[in-house]
Amino acid sequence: MPAGFEADRVFEMEGKLTQMRCKNRCHDEVYPNQKAVLAMTEEEVNGRVPKELLPKCPKCGGDMEVNWGEMSSFTETKNWKEKAARYQEFIQNLHGKKLVILEFGIGWRNQMIKAPLMQLAAVEPQASYITFNKGEIYIPEEIKEKSIGVDGNLTVALKEIRKGRID
């Protein structure tokens, strides 16, 4: 359960660093990588690991890599597509309602996450957009009037919000 949420209610649009897939893209399944990562960590010397510990595809024998949005191999699996559809349905059900979009620690370079949230804020008349990021606040002009940027330590900011105050 990711951070205490039901797994089927969490949409990780960039994939997961804890999953790997075939670099050759011979199929679209993803696999957990925690055991492989721990084994490599235990044997790592000067940033190198024994070749036999590098994960291989169970189908074609090719190399595996992290299934993440920044990697060339990010794949939209059946599960990812189902979660994306549920997310879109969730967004459609919010249309016209009061909405606060909270964005935590997402830099301006990460448009895979930022862009859909900013677009949502732009098209929803009752939406507010609040972004928290230390040293890097990016709010486009079209949503500036309905946005707040909190520049600082996220832990401190969340404690202040809990107390009911923020600068």
PDB file of C-alpha atoms in Angstrom:
ATOM      1  CA  MET A   1       0.000   0.000   0.000  1.00  0.00           C
ATOM      2  CA  PRO A   2       1.785   3.204  -1.181  1.00  0.00           C
ATOM      3  CA  ALA A   3       2.053   5.681   1.727  1.00  0.00           C
ATOM      4  CA  GLY A   4      -1.057   4.236   3.361  1.00  0.00           C
ATOM      5  CA  PHE A   5      -3.302   4.598   0.301  1.00  0.00           C
ATOM      6  CA  GLU A   6      -5.116   1.715  -1.356  1.00  0.00           C
ATOM      7  CA  ALA A   7      -2.910   0.620  -4.269  1.00  0.00           C
ATOM      8  CA  ASP A   8      -5.780   0.730  -6.784  1.00  0.00           C
ATOM      9  CA  ARG A   9      -6.416   4.394  -5.904  1.00  0.00           C
ATOM     10  CA  VAL A  10      -2.834   5.508  -6.587  1.00  0.00           C
ATOM     11  CA  PHE A  11      -1.797   6.459 -10.128  1.00  0.00           C
ATOM     12  CA  GLU A  12       1.972   6.582 -10.536  1.00  0.00           C
ATOM     13  CA  MET A  13       2.021   8.287 -13.904  1.00  0.00           C
ATOM     14  CA  GLU A  14       5.802   7.998 -14.224  1.00  0.00           C
ATOM     15  CA  GLY A  15       5.964   4.318 -13.385  1.00  0.00           C
ATOM     16  CA  LYS A  16       7.795   3.056 -10.329  1.00  0.00           C
ATOM     17  CA  LEU A  17      11.461   2.947  -9.417  1.00  0.00           C
ATOM     18  CA  THR A  18      10.714  -0.370  -7.696  1.00  0.00           C
ATOM     19  CA  GLN A  19       9.797  -2.040 -10.995  1.00  0.00           C
ATOM     20  CA  MET A  20      11.872  -3.168 -13.957  1.00  0.00           C
ATOM     21  CA  ARG A  21      11.088  -4.299 -17.468  1.00  0.00           C
ATOM     22  CA  CYS A  22      12.835  -5.771 -20.478  1.00  0.00           C
ATOM     23  CA  LYS A  23      15.126  -3.248 -22.143  1.00  0.00           C
ATOM     24  CA  ASN A  24      14.442  -4.995 -25.481  1.00  0.00           C
ATOM     25  CA  ARG A  25      10.702  -4.446 -24.975  1.00  0.00           C
ATOM     26  CA  CYS A  26       9.935  -8.031 -25.909  1.00  0.00           C
ATOM     27  CA  HIS A  27       6.786  -7.831 -23.749  1.00  0.00           C
ATOM     28  CA  ASP A  28       5.066  -5.241 -21.540  1.00  0.00           C
ATOM     29  CA  GLU A  29       5.153  -6.914 -18.135  1.00  0.00           C
ATOM     30  CA  VAL A  30       6.937  -5.233 -15.253  1.00  0.00           C
ATOM     31  CA  TYR A  31       8.615  -6.992 -12.343  1.00  0.00           C
ATOM     32  CA  PRO A  32       9.543  -5.987  -8.792  1.00  0.00           C
ATOM     33  CA  ASN A  33      13.233  -5.137  -8.502  1.00  0.00           C
ATOM     34  CA  GLN A  34      13.798  -4.833  -4.736  1.00  0.00           C
ATOM     35  CA  LYS A  35      15.570  -8.209  -4.320  1.00  0.00           C
ATOM     36  CA  ALA A  36      17.852  -7.551  -7.287  1.00  0.00           C
ATOM     37  CA  VAL A  37      18.675  -4.044  -6.061  1.00  0.00           C
ATOM     38  CA  LEU A  38      19.459  -5.270  -2.539  1.00  0.00           C
ATOM     39  CA  ALA A  39      21.682  -8.063  -3.897  1.00  0.00           C
ATOM     40  CA  MET A  40      23.568  -5.574  -6.097  1.00  0.00           C
ATOM     41  CA  THR A  41      23.903  -3.131  -3.197  1.00  0.00           C
ATOM     42  CA  GLU A  42      25.505  -5.802  -1.024  1.00  0.00           C
ATOM     43  CA  GLU A  43      28.083  -6.666  -3.712  1.00  0.00           C
ATOM     44  CA  GLU A  44      28.778  -3.166  -5.071  1.00  0.00           C
ATOM     45  CA  VAL A  45      32.421  -2.041  -5.065  1.00  0.00           C
ATOM     46  CA  ASN A  46      33.401   1.382  -6.435  1.00  0.00           C
ATOM     47  CA  GLY A  47      30.044   1.738  -8.175  1.00  0.00           C
ATOM     48  CA  ARG A  48      30.295  -1.629  -9.935  1.00  0.00           C
ATOM     49  CA  VAL A  49      28.442  -4.891  -9.345  1.00  0.00           C
ATOM     50  CA  PRO A  50      29.189  -8.414 -10.556  1.00  0.00           C
ATOM     51  CA  LYS A  51      27.727  -8.971 -14.028  1.00  0.00           C
ATOM     52  CA  GLU A  52      25.853 -12.097 -12.902  1.00  0.00           C
ATOM     53  CA  LEU A  53      23.733  -9.954 -10.541  1.00  0.00           C
ATOM     54  CA  LEU A  54      22.362  -7.794 -13.354  1.00  0.00           C
ATOM     55  CA  PRO A  55      18.716  -8.806 -13.890  1.00  0.00           C
ATOM     56  CA  LYS A  56      17.803 -10.588 -17.122  1.00  0.00           C
ATOM     57  CA  CYS A  57      14.453 -10.764 -18.874  1.00  0.00           C
ATOM     58  CA  PRO A  58      12.641 -14.008 -18.082  1.00  0.00           C
ATOM     59  CA  LYS A  59      11.314 -14.129 -21.681  1.00  0.00           C
ATOM     60  CA  CYS A  60      14.217 -13.165 -23.979  1.00  0.00           C
ATOM     61  CA  GLY A  61      17.225 -13.133 -21.619  1.00  0.00           C
ATOM     62  CA  GLY A  62      17.969  -9.491 -22.414  1.00  0.00           C
ATOM     63  CA  ASP A  63      18.908  -6.793 -19.925  1.00  0.00           C
ATOM     64  CA  MET A  64      16.303  -5.308 -17.610  1.00  0.00           C
ATOM     65  CA  GLU A  65      15.992  -1.647 -16.649  1.00  0.00           C
ATOM     66  CA  VAL A  66      13.909   0.532 -14.355  1.00  0.00           C
ATOM     67  CA  ASN A  67      10.355   1.183 -15.574  1.00  0.00           C
ATOM     68  CA  TRP A  68      10.273   4.924 -14.983  1.00  0.00           C
ATOM     69  CA  GLY A  69       9.194   7.937 -17.016  1.00  0.00           C
ATOM     70  CA  GLU A  70      12.725   9.206 -17.498  1.00  0.00           C
ATOM     71  CA  MET A  71      13.936   5.890 -18.888  1.00  0.00           C
ATOM     72  CA  SER A  72      13.625   5.022 -22.562  1.00  0.00           C
ATOM     73  CA  SER A  73      11.848   1.823 -21.597  1.00  0.00           C
ATOM     74  CA  PHE A  74       8.942   3.290 -19.632  1.00  0.00           C
ATOM     75  CA  THR A  75       5.957   1.279 -20.677  1.00  0.00           C
ATOM     76  CA  GLU A  76       2.290   1.860 -20.238  1.00  0.00           C
ATOM     77  CA  THR A  77       1.294  -1.566 -18.937  1.00  0.00           C
ATOM     78  CA  LYS A  78      -2.282  -2.826 -18.810  1.00  0.00           C
ATOM     79  CA  ASN A  79      -2.356  -1.941 -15.081  1.00  0.00           C
ATOM     80  CA  TRP A  80      -0.981   1.558 -15.818  1.00  0.00           C
ATOM     81  CA  LYS A  81      -3.632   2.118 -18.493  1.00  0.00           C
ATOM     82  CA  GLU A  82      -6.411   0.988 -16.122  1.00  0.00           C
ATOM     83  CA  LYS A  83      -5.175   3.376 -13.426  1.00  0.00           C
ATOM     84  CA  ALA A  84      -4.868   6.199 -15.973  1.00  0.00           C
ATOM     85  CA  ALA A  85      -8.495   5.623 -16.995  1.00  0.00           C
ATOM     86  CA  ARG A  86      -9.627   5.684 -13.331  1.00  0.00           C
ATOM     87  CA  TYR A  87      -7.659   8.906 -12.818  1.00  0.00           C
ATOM     88  CA  GLN A  88      -9.367  10.514 -15.832  1.00  0.00           C
ATOM     89  CA  GLU A  89     -12.767   9.424 -14.507  1.00  0.00           C
ATOM     90  CA  PHE A  90     -11.870  10.914 -11.110  1.00  0.00           C
ATOM     91  CA  ILE A  91     -10.903  14.210 -12.786  1.00  0.00           C
ATOM     92  CA  GLN A  92     -14.114  14.276 -14.847  1.00  0.00           C
ATOM     93  CA  ASN A  93     -16.183  13.785 -11.682  1.00  0.00           C
ATOM     94  CA  LEU A  94     -14.532  16.896 -10.200  1.00  0.00           C
ATOM     95  CA  HIS A  95     -15.584  19.155 -13.065  1.00  0.00           C
ATOM     96  CA  GLY A  96     -17.176  22.347 -11.784  1.00  0.00           C
ATOM     97  CA  LYS A  97     -16.506  21.580  -8.119  1.00  0.00           C
ATOM     98  CA  LYS A  98     -14.166  23.339  -5.712  1.00  0.00           C
ATOM     99  CA  LEU A  99     -10.734  21.793  -6.100  1.00  0.00           C
ATOM    100  CA  VAL A 100      -7.378  22.309  -4.405  1.00  0.00           C
ATOM    101  CA  ILE A 101      -4.433  20.834  -6.271  1.00  0.00           C
ATOM    102  CA  LEU A 102      -1.479  20.201  -3.964  1.00  0.00           C
ATOM    103  CA  GLU A 103       1.852  19.518  -5.622  1.00  0.00           C
ATOM    104  CA  PHE A 104       4.764  18.456  -3.416  1.00  0.00           C
ATOM    105  CA  GLY A 105       8.408  18.602  -4.501  1.00  0.00           C
ATOM    106  CA  ILE A 106       7.905  18.574  -8.270  1.00  0.00           C
ATOM    107  CA  GLY A 107      10.441  20.725 -10.114  1.00  0.00           C
ATOM    108  CA  TRP A 108       9.634  22.641 -13.321  1.00  0.00           C
ATOM    109  CA  ARG A 109      11.563  20.098 -15.415  1.00  0.00           C
ATOM    110  CA  ASN A 110       9.139  17.314 -14.503  1.00  0.00           C
ATOM    111  CA  GLN A 111       6.394  18.220 -16.940  1.00  0.00           C
ATOM    112  CA  MET A 112       5.054  14.663 -17.004  1.00  0.00           C
ATOM    113  CA  ILE A 113       3.522  15.389 -13.589  1.00  0.00           C
ATOM    114  CA  LYS A 114       3.341  19.204 -13.527  1.00  0.00           C
ATOM    115  CA  ALA A 115       1.704  19.832 -16.909  1.00  0.00           C
ATOM    116  CA  PRO A 116      -1.517  17.845 -16.312  1.00  0.00           C
ATOM    117  CA  LEU A 117      -1.956  19.430 -12.869  1.00  0.00           C
ATOM    118  CA  MET A 118      -1.407  22.957 -14.183  1.00  0.00           C
ATOM    119  CA  GLN A 119      -3.751  22.293 -17.122  1.00  0.00           C
ATOM    120  CA  LEU A 120      -6.392  21.046 -14.699  1.00  0.00           C
ATOM    121  CA  ALA A 121      -6.009  24.235 -12.652  1.00  0.00           C
ATOM    122  CA  ALA A 122      -6.313  26.309 -15.832  1.00  0.00           C
ATOM    123  CA  VAL A 123      -9.543  24.708 -17.088  1.00  0.00           C
ATOM    124  CA  GLU A 124     -11.369  24.334 -13.777  1.00  0.00           C
ATOM    125  CA  PRO A 125     -12.827  27.701 -12.692  1.00  0.00           C
ATOM    126  CA  GLN A 126     -12.971  26.766  -8.993  1.00  0.00           C
ATOM    127  CA  ALA A 127      -9.519  25.178  -8.830  1.00  0.00           C
ATOM    128  CA  SER A 128      -6.628  26.432  -6.718  1.00  0.00           C
ATOM    129  CA  TYR A 129      -3.075  25.273  -7.376  1.00  0.00           C
ATOM    130  CA  ILE A 130      -0.563  25.114  -4.520  1.00  0.00           C
ATOM    131  CA  THR A 131       2.973  23.981  -5.223  1.00  0.00           C
ATOM    132  CA  PHE A 132       5.639  23.249  -2.606  1.00  0.00           C
ATOM    133  CA  ASN A 133       9.270  23.038  -3.670  1.00  0.00           C
ATOM    134  CA  LYS A 134      12.512  24.196  -2.128  1.00  0.00           C
ATOM    135  CA  GLY A 135      14.286  26.715  -4.336  1.00  0.00           C
ATOM    136  CA  GLU A 136      12.262  26.057  -7.450  1.00  0.00           C
ATOM    137  CA  ILE A 137       8.738  27.409  -7.748  1.00  0.00           C
ATOM    138  CA  TYR A 138       7.219  27.435 -11.220  1.00  0.00           C
ATOM    139  CA  ILE A 139       3.711  28.762 -11.821  1.00  0.00           C
ATOM    140  CA  PRO A 140       2.684  29.697 -15.373  1.00  0.00           C
ATOM    141  CA  GLU A 141       1.122  33.086 -16.008  1.00  0.00           C
ATOM    142  CA  GLU A 142      -2.315  31.673 -16.927  1.00  0.00           C
ATOM    143  CA  ILE A 143      -2.860  30.223 -13.422  1.00  0.00           C
ATOM    144  CA  LYS A 144      -0.902  32.754 -11.326  1.00  0.00           C
ATOM    145  CA  GLU A 145      -4.083  34.374  -9.956  1.00  0.00           C
ATOM    146  CA  LYS A 146      -5.327  31.071  -8.525  1.00  0.00           C
ATOM    147  CA  SER A 147      -1.967  29.720  -7.356  1.00  0.00           C
ATOM    148  CA  ILE A 148       0.335  29.767  -4.367  1.00  0.00           C
ATOM    149  CA  GLY A 149       4.001  28.784  -4.449  1.00  0.00           C
ATOM    150  CA  VAL A 150       5.614  27.707  -1.187  1.00  0.00           C
ATOM    151  CA  ASP A 151       9.402  27.868  -1.442  1.00  0.00           C
ATOM    152  CA  GLY A 152      11.070  26.066   1.425  1.00  0.00           C
ATOM    153  CA  ASN A 153      11.541  22.889   3.371  1.00  0.00           C
ATOM    154  CA  LEU A 154       8.537  20.642   2.801  1.00  0.00           C
ATOM    155  CA  THR A 155       8.625  19.191   6.321  1.00  0.00           C
ATOM    156  CA  VAL A 156       8.523  22.668   7.859  1.00  0.00           C
ATOM    157  CA  ALA A 157       5.796  23.833   5.453  1.00  0.00           C
ATOM    158  CA  LEU A 158       3.566  20.855   6.260  1.00  0.00           C
ATOM    159  CA  LYS A 159       4.015  21.414  10.006  1.00  0.00           C
ATOM    160  CA  GLU A 160       3.006  25.067   9.551  1.00  0.00           C
ATOM    161  CA  ILE A 161      -0.037  24.085   7.497  1.00  0.00           C
ATOM    162  CA  ARG A 162      -1.053  21.685  10.223  1.00  0.00           C
ATOM    163  CA  LYS A 163      -0.817  24.540  12.719  1.00  0.00           C
ATOM    164  CA  GLY A 164      -2.958  26.648  10.380  1.00  0.00           C
ATOM    165  CA  ARG A 165      -0.393  29.154   9.196  1.00  0.00           C
ATOM    166  CA  ILE A 166       2.002  29.514   6.313  1.00  0.00           C
ATOM    167  CA  ASP A 167       3.991  32.431   4.899  1.00  0.00           C
TER     168      ASP A 167
END
